[in-house]
Structure formats: structure tokens, C-alpha cells
mmCIF file of C-alpha atoms in Angstrom:
data_model
loop_
_atom_site.group_PDB
_atom_site.id
_atom_site.type_symbol
_atom_site.label_atom_id
_atom_site.label_comp_id
_atom_site.label_asym_id
_atom_site.label_seq_id
_atom_site.Cartn_x
_atom_site.Cartn_y
_atom_site.Cartn_z
ATOM 1 C CA UNK A 718 -13.616 -43.690 20.129
ATOM 2 C CA UNK A 719 -15.506 -44.526 16.946
ATOM 3 C CA UNK A 720 -14.144 -42.919 13.809
ATOM 4 C CA UNK A 721 -16.789 -40.804 12.115
ATOM 5 C CA UNK A 722 -16.778 -37.686 9.936
ATOM 6 C CA UNK A 723 -17.805 -35.634 12.976
ATOM 7 C CA UNK A 724 -15.040 -36.922 15.248
ATOM 8 C CA UNK A 725 -12.453 -36.628 12.477
ATOM 9 C CA UNK A 726 -13.604 -33.055 11.769
ATOM 10 C CA UNK A 727 -13.288 -32.114 15.440
ATOM 11 C CA UNK A 728 -9.870 -33.736 15.713
ATOM 12 C CA UNK A 729 -8.684 -32.053 12.509
ATOM 13 C CA UNK A 730 -9.768 -28.634 13.784
ATOM 14 C CA UNK A 731 -7.833 -29.243 17.004
ATOM 15 C CA UNK A 732 -4.743 -30.269 15.031
ATOM 16 C CA UNK A 733 -4.987 -27.248 12.732
ATOM 17 C CA UNK A 734 -5.378 -24.877 15.681
ATOM 18 C CA UNK A 735 -2.021 -26.182 16.956
ATOM 19 C CA UNK A 736 -0.365 -25.700 13.561
ATOM 20 C CA UNK A 737 -0.292 -29.414 12.724
ATOM 21 C CA UNK A 738 -1.605 -28.799 9.227
ATOM 22 C CA UNK A 739 -0.437 -32.005 7.527
ATOM 23 C CA UNK A 740 -2.143 -34.152 10.149
ATOM 24 C CA UNK A 741 -5.275 -31.988 10.058
ATOM 25 C CA UNK A 742 -5.445 -32.238 6.275
ATOM 26 C CA UNK A 743 -5.143 -36.027 6.501
ATOM 27 C CA UNK A 744 -8.024 -36.128 9.018
ATOM 28 C CA UNK A 745 -10.223 -33.940 6.830
ATOM 29 C CA UNK A 746 -9.478 -36.112 3.794
ATOM 30 C CA UNK A 747 -10.385 -39.230 5.765
ATOM 31 C CA UNK A 748 -13.654 -37.613 6.892
ATOM 32 C CA UNK A 749 -14.430 -36.556 3.319
ATOM 33 C CA UNK A 750 -13.812 -40.110 2.115
ATOM 34 C CA UNK A 751 -16.617 -41.148 4.473
ATOM 35 C CA UNK A 752 -18.984 -38.277 3.667
ATOM 36 C CA UNK A 753 -17.952 -36.450 0.496
ATOM 37 C CA UNK A 754 -21.143 -34.395 0.156
ATOM 38 C CA UNK A 755 -20.613 -32.553 3.451
ATOM 39 C CA UNK A 756 -19.672 -29.031 2.376
ATOM 40 C CA UNK A 757 -18.505 -28.147 5.897
ATOM 41 C CA UNK A 758 -15.759 -30.779 5.740
ATOM 42 C CA UNK A 759 -14.615 -29.364 2.401
ATOM 43 C CA UNK A 760 -14.794 -25.831 3.798
ATOM 44 C CA UNK A 761 -12.718 -26.747 6.856
ATOM 45 C CA UNK A 762 -10.169 -28.484 4.631
ATOM 46 C CA UNK A 763 -9.972 -25.361 2.460
ATOM 47 C CA UNK A 764 -9.440 -23.115 5.476
ATOM 48 C CA UNK A 765 -6.702 -25.450 6.684
ATOM 49 C CA UNK A 766 -4.954 -25.334 3.309
ATOM 50 C CA UNK A 767 -5.267 -21.533 3.411
ATOM 51 C CA UNK A 768 -3.843 -21.335 6.918
ATOM 52 C CA UNK A 769 -0.974 -23.626 5.914
ATOM 53 C CA UNK A 770 -0.119 -21.253 3.060
ATOM 54 C CA UNK A 771 -1.270 -23.453 0.187
ATOM 55 C CA UNK A 772 -3.641 -20.970 -1.445
ATOM 56 C CA UNK A 773 -4.080 -22.853 -4.727
ATOM 57 C CA UNK A 774 -5.214 -25.996 -2.925
ATOM 58 C CA UNK A 775 -7.380 -23.861 -0.640
ATOM 59 C CA UNK A 776 -9.178 -22.324 -3.601
ATOM 60 C CA UNK A 777 -9.802 -25.671 -5.289
ATOM 61 C CA UNK A 778 -11.176 -27.253 -2.130
ATOM 62 C CA UNK A 779 -13.276 -24.182 -1.283
ATOM 63 C CA UNK A 780 -14.733 -24.333 -4.790
ATOM 64 C CA UNK A 781 -15.804 -27.909 -4.088
ATOM 65 C CA UNK A 782 -17.539 -26.694 -0.927
ATOM 66 C CA UNK A 783 -19.107 -23.880 -2.974
ATOM 67 C CA UNK A 784 -20.565 -26.401 -5.430
ATOM 68 C CA UNK A 785 -22.216 -28.134 -2.478
ATOM 69 C CA UNK A 786 -23.496 -24.927 -0.816
ATOM 70 C CA UNK A 787 -23.091 -21.564 -2.515
ATOM 71 C CA UNK A 788 -24.986 -19.598 0.144
ATOM 72 C CA UNK A 789 -22.653 -19.882 3.140
ATOM 73 C CA UNK A 790 -21.359 -16.401 3.988
ATOM 74 C CA UNK A 791 -18.156 -17.612 5.653
ATOM 75 C CA UNK A 792 -17.373 -19.758 2.633
ATOM 76 C CA UNK A 793 -17.908 -16.811 0.285
ATOM 77 C CA UNK A 794 -15.767 -14.645 2.562
ATOM 78 C CA UNK A 795 -12.967 -17.225 2.455
ATOM 79 C CA UNK A 796 -13.198 -17.531 -1.332
ATOM 80 C CA UNK A 797 -13.056 -13.737 -1.634
ATOM 81 C CA UNK A 798 -9.929 -13.491 0.491
ATOM 82 C CA UNK A 799 -8.155 -16.468 -1.092
ATOM 83 C CA UNK A 800 -8.828 -15.156 -4.602
ATOM 84 C CA UNK A 801 -7.603 -11.707 -3.561
ATOM 85 C CA UNK A 802 -4.419 -13.227 -2.099
ATOM 86 C CA UNK A 803 -3.906 -15.120 -5.381
ATOM 87 C CA UNK A 804 -4.317 -11.808 -7.267
ATOM 88 C CA UNK A 805 -7.491 -13.151 -8.893
ATOM 89 C CA UNK A 806 -9.349 -9.903 -8.337
ATOM 90 C CA UNK A 807 -12.250 -10.522 -10.708
ATOM 91 C CA UNK A 808 -13.090 -13.776 -8.927
ATOM 92 C CA UNK A 809 -12.712 -12.036 -5.557
ATOM 93 C CA UNK A 810 -15.208 -9.367 -6.644
ATOM 94 C CA UNK A 811 -17.621 -12.057 -7.850
ATOM 95 C CA UNK A 812 -17.642 -13.975 -4.556
ATOM 96 C CA UNK A 813 -17.790 -10.793 -2.495
ATOM 97 C CA UNK A 814 -20.736 -9.502 -4.530
ATOM 98 C CA UNK A 815 -22.539 -12.820 -4.088
ATOM 99 C CA UNK A 816 -21.975 -12.550 -0.355
ATOM 100 C CA UNK A 817 -23.496 -9.059 -0.248
ATOM 101 C CA UNK A 818 -26.413 -10.217 -2.377
ATOM 102 C CA UNK A 819 -27.105 -13.046 0.089
ATOM 103 C CA UNK A 820 -26.833 -10.745 3.106
ATOM 104 C CA UNK A 821 -26.663 -7.001 2.407
ATOM 105 C CA UNK A 822 -26.228 -6.430 6.148
ATOM 106 C CA UNK A 823 -22.935 -8.349 6.397
ATOM 107 C CA UNK A 824 -20.347 -5.745 7.458
ATOM 108 C CA UNK A 825 -17.435 -8.105 6.758
ATOM 109 C CA UNK A 826 -18.475 -8.519 3.133
ATOM 110 C CA UNK A 827 -18.764 -4.738 2.739
ATOM 111 C CA UNK A 828 -15.332 -4.284 4.308
ATOM 112 C CA UNK A 829 -13.889 -6.870 1.917
ATOM 113 C CA UNK A 830 -15.512 -5.075 -1.013
ATOM 114 C CA UNK A 831 -13.880 -1.867 0.169
ATOM 115 C CA UNK A 832 -10.488 -3.576 0.330
ATOM 116 C CA UNK A 833 -10.929 -4.827 -3.233
ATOM 117 C CA UNK A 834 -11.816 -1.358 -4.497
ATOM 118 C CA UNK A 835 -8.999 0.244 -2.493
ATOM 119 C CA UNK A 836 -6.484 -2.180 -4.014
ATOM 120 C CA UNK A 837 -7.658 -1.072 -7.467
ATOM 121 C CA UNK A 838 -7.285 2.584 -6.523
ATOM 122 C CA UNK A 839 -11.046 3.128 -6.748
ATOM 123 C CA UNK A 840 -11.149 5.171 -3.560
ATOM 124 C CA UNK A 841 -14.683 6.597 -3.905
ATOM 125 C CA UNK A 842 -16.124 3.103 -4.270
ATOM 126 C CA UNK A 843 -13.932 1.906 -1.397
ATOM 127 C CA UNK A 844 -15.193 4.813 0.706
ATOM 128 C CA UNK A 845 -18.812 3.841 0.050
ATOM 129 C CA UNK A 846 -18.174 0.194 0.930
ATOM 130 C CA UNK A 847 -16.258 0.987 4.132
ATOM 131 C CA UNK A 848 -18.912 3.502 5.190
ATOM 132 C CA UNK A 849 -21.548 0.811 4.681
ATOM 133 C CA UNK A 850 -19.538 -1.627 6.820
ATOM 134 C CA UNK A 851 -19.197 0.947 9.606
ATOM 135 C CA UNK A 852 -22.873 1.912 9.409
ATOM 136 C CA UNK A 853 -23.794 -1.754 9.898
ATOM 137 C CA UNK A 854 -21.296 -2.276 12.711
ATOM 138 C CA UNK A 855 -20.026 1.006 14.223
ATOM 139 C CA UNK A 856 -17.422 -0.780 16.376
ATOM 140 C CA UNK A 857 -15.821 -2.581 13.422
ATOM 141 C CA UNK A 858 -12.217 -1.564 14.004
ATOM 142 C CA UNK A 859 -10.827 -2.935 10.734
ATOM 143 C CA UNK A 860 -13.454 -1.098 8.690
ATOM 144 C CA UNK A 861 -12.742 2.146 10.571
ATOM 145 C CA UNK A 862 -9.024 1.648 9.958
ATOM 146 C CA UNK A 863 -9.636 1.070 6.253
ATOM 147 C CA UNK A 864 -12.046 4.000 6.036
ATOM 148 C CA UNK A 865 -9.471 6.260 7.721
ATOM 149 C CA UNK A 866 -6.867 5.272 5.131
ATOM 150 C CA UNK A 867 -9.366 5.787 2.319
ATOM 151 C CA UNK A 868 -10.243 9.249 3.606
ATOM 152 C CA UNK A 869 -6.500 10.000 3.656
ATOM 153 C CA UNK A 870 -6.218 8.988 -0.006
ATOM 154 C CA UNK A 871 -9.184 11.239 -0.829
ATOM 155 C CA UNK A 872 -7.843 14.183 1.179
ATOM 156 C CA UNK A 873 -10.777 14.090 3.610
ATOM 157 C CA UNK A 874 -8.942 15.210 6.745
ATOM 158 C CA UNK A 875 -12.159 15.673 8.748
ATOM 159 C CA UNK A 876 -13.295 12.106 8.044
ATOM 160 C CA UNK A 877 -9.802 10.809 8.672
ATOM 161 C CA UNK A 878 -9.682 12.537 12.078
ATOM 162 C CA UNK A 879 -13.140 11.227 13.019
ATOM 163 C CA UNK A 880 -12.123 7.653 12.193
ATOM 164 C CA UNK A 881 -8.932 8.080 14.231
ATOM 165 C CA UNK A 882 -11.015 9.396 17.156
ATOM 166 C CA UNK A 883 -13.426 6.451 16.994
ATOM 167 C CA UNK A 884 -10.546 3.983 16.734
ATOM 168 C CA UNK A 885 -8.909 5.531 19.816
ATOM 169 C CA UNK A 886 -12.175 5.158 21.735
ATOM 170 C CA UNK A 887 -12.328 1.487 20.804
ATOM 171 C CA UNK A 888 -8.686 0.946 21.796
ATOM 172 C CA UNK A 889 -9.312 2.658 25.136
ATOM 173 C CA UNK A 890 -11.965 0.051 25.877
ATOM 174 C CA UNK A 891 -9.129 -2.479 25.778
ATOM 175 C CA UNK A 892 -10.511 -4.789 23.120
ATOM 176 C CA UNK A 893 -8.845 -3.483 19.996
ATOM 177 C CA UNK A 894 -5.287 -3.382 18.655
ATOM 178 C CA UNK A 895 -3.031 -0.385 18.452
ATOM 179 C CA UNK A 896 -2.797 1.219 15.050
#
């Protein structure tokens, strides 16, 4: 097998999926040394650092990918979540807002925005964001779960019960977790 950025990327993803993060990181670094302007290699390396628990390295590498392509929704989603996990809320809001600006119909970005607002105790803004996520994707279990909790914080028992009902319907279809 000829070593190329593509084959190294594929091998690194396989290693990471098995929890072999150190080996995966080494493969990604080797691929990047061959093709350092490929944002996808940087992105995959960042995700691997994130999954291995090294959030600081994940952020730095994801920022390199961002410099190469600042329009990738998955990249912006990852930056949002890594910044949030690092308690860098302002940065998380920035990347999440960029993601929504790029694609206002991205339910995951709206759900993330709701999580950010909820964490700040801004429940009305969280409610609006979660409702937007659910309106874009009515079967989005996580957004329904978050909206239910937000309604509980706001004392909206009717909304809370409706979310619980919809979540139960989704669980009964067998594709969603218990909550």
C-alpha cells in the first residue's frame, strides 16, 4: 500500500474509532506533513484530540482547520462544543452564530445555541433556539429533551408535557434513548 494523505487519513480514522488515539494522531500528523493545507486532515486531527480528552490541543488544531475553511458546519459545530467544554463561552457563541449564519436551517446549530443560552440561565433565549431546532427537525430527540427541560425552568407545564409526549413517541419507535 502506498502511503498518501488519503490512506493515512483513512487508517487514522480506523485507529481512532478503536480508541487508539496516539496512533491515530501520529497518522494524522504524518498525513498533514504531506499535505498541510488540507483542512479535513486538520479537522480529523482536532476531533481525535477532542475524543482523546485533550481539549486544548483539539481547539488549537480545529482553529488551524478553521483558518483553511471557515464555512464547514461540522467544523464550526466542533469548535462550538470544544469551546463550551473549555468554558470559553464567548468563543462558543461566536462559532455557533457563524454556523447559523452559514446555514440558518441547521437544527444542530440551533440546539447548540440553546444549550449555550441555557447554561447562562437565559431560558427565554434557550427556548427560542430549541423551538427553532425542533421546528427544523421535529424528530430531533436531543432538542426536544432540552426544550422540555427549558419549559420546566420557565414553568411551562403544558409545553413540558408535550415535549415528554413527543419524546415517548420517538422512543416507542425504537430509535431513541430512554430519558
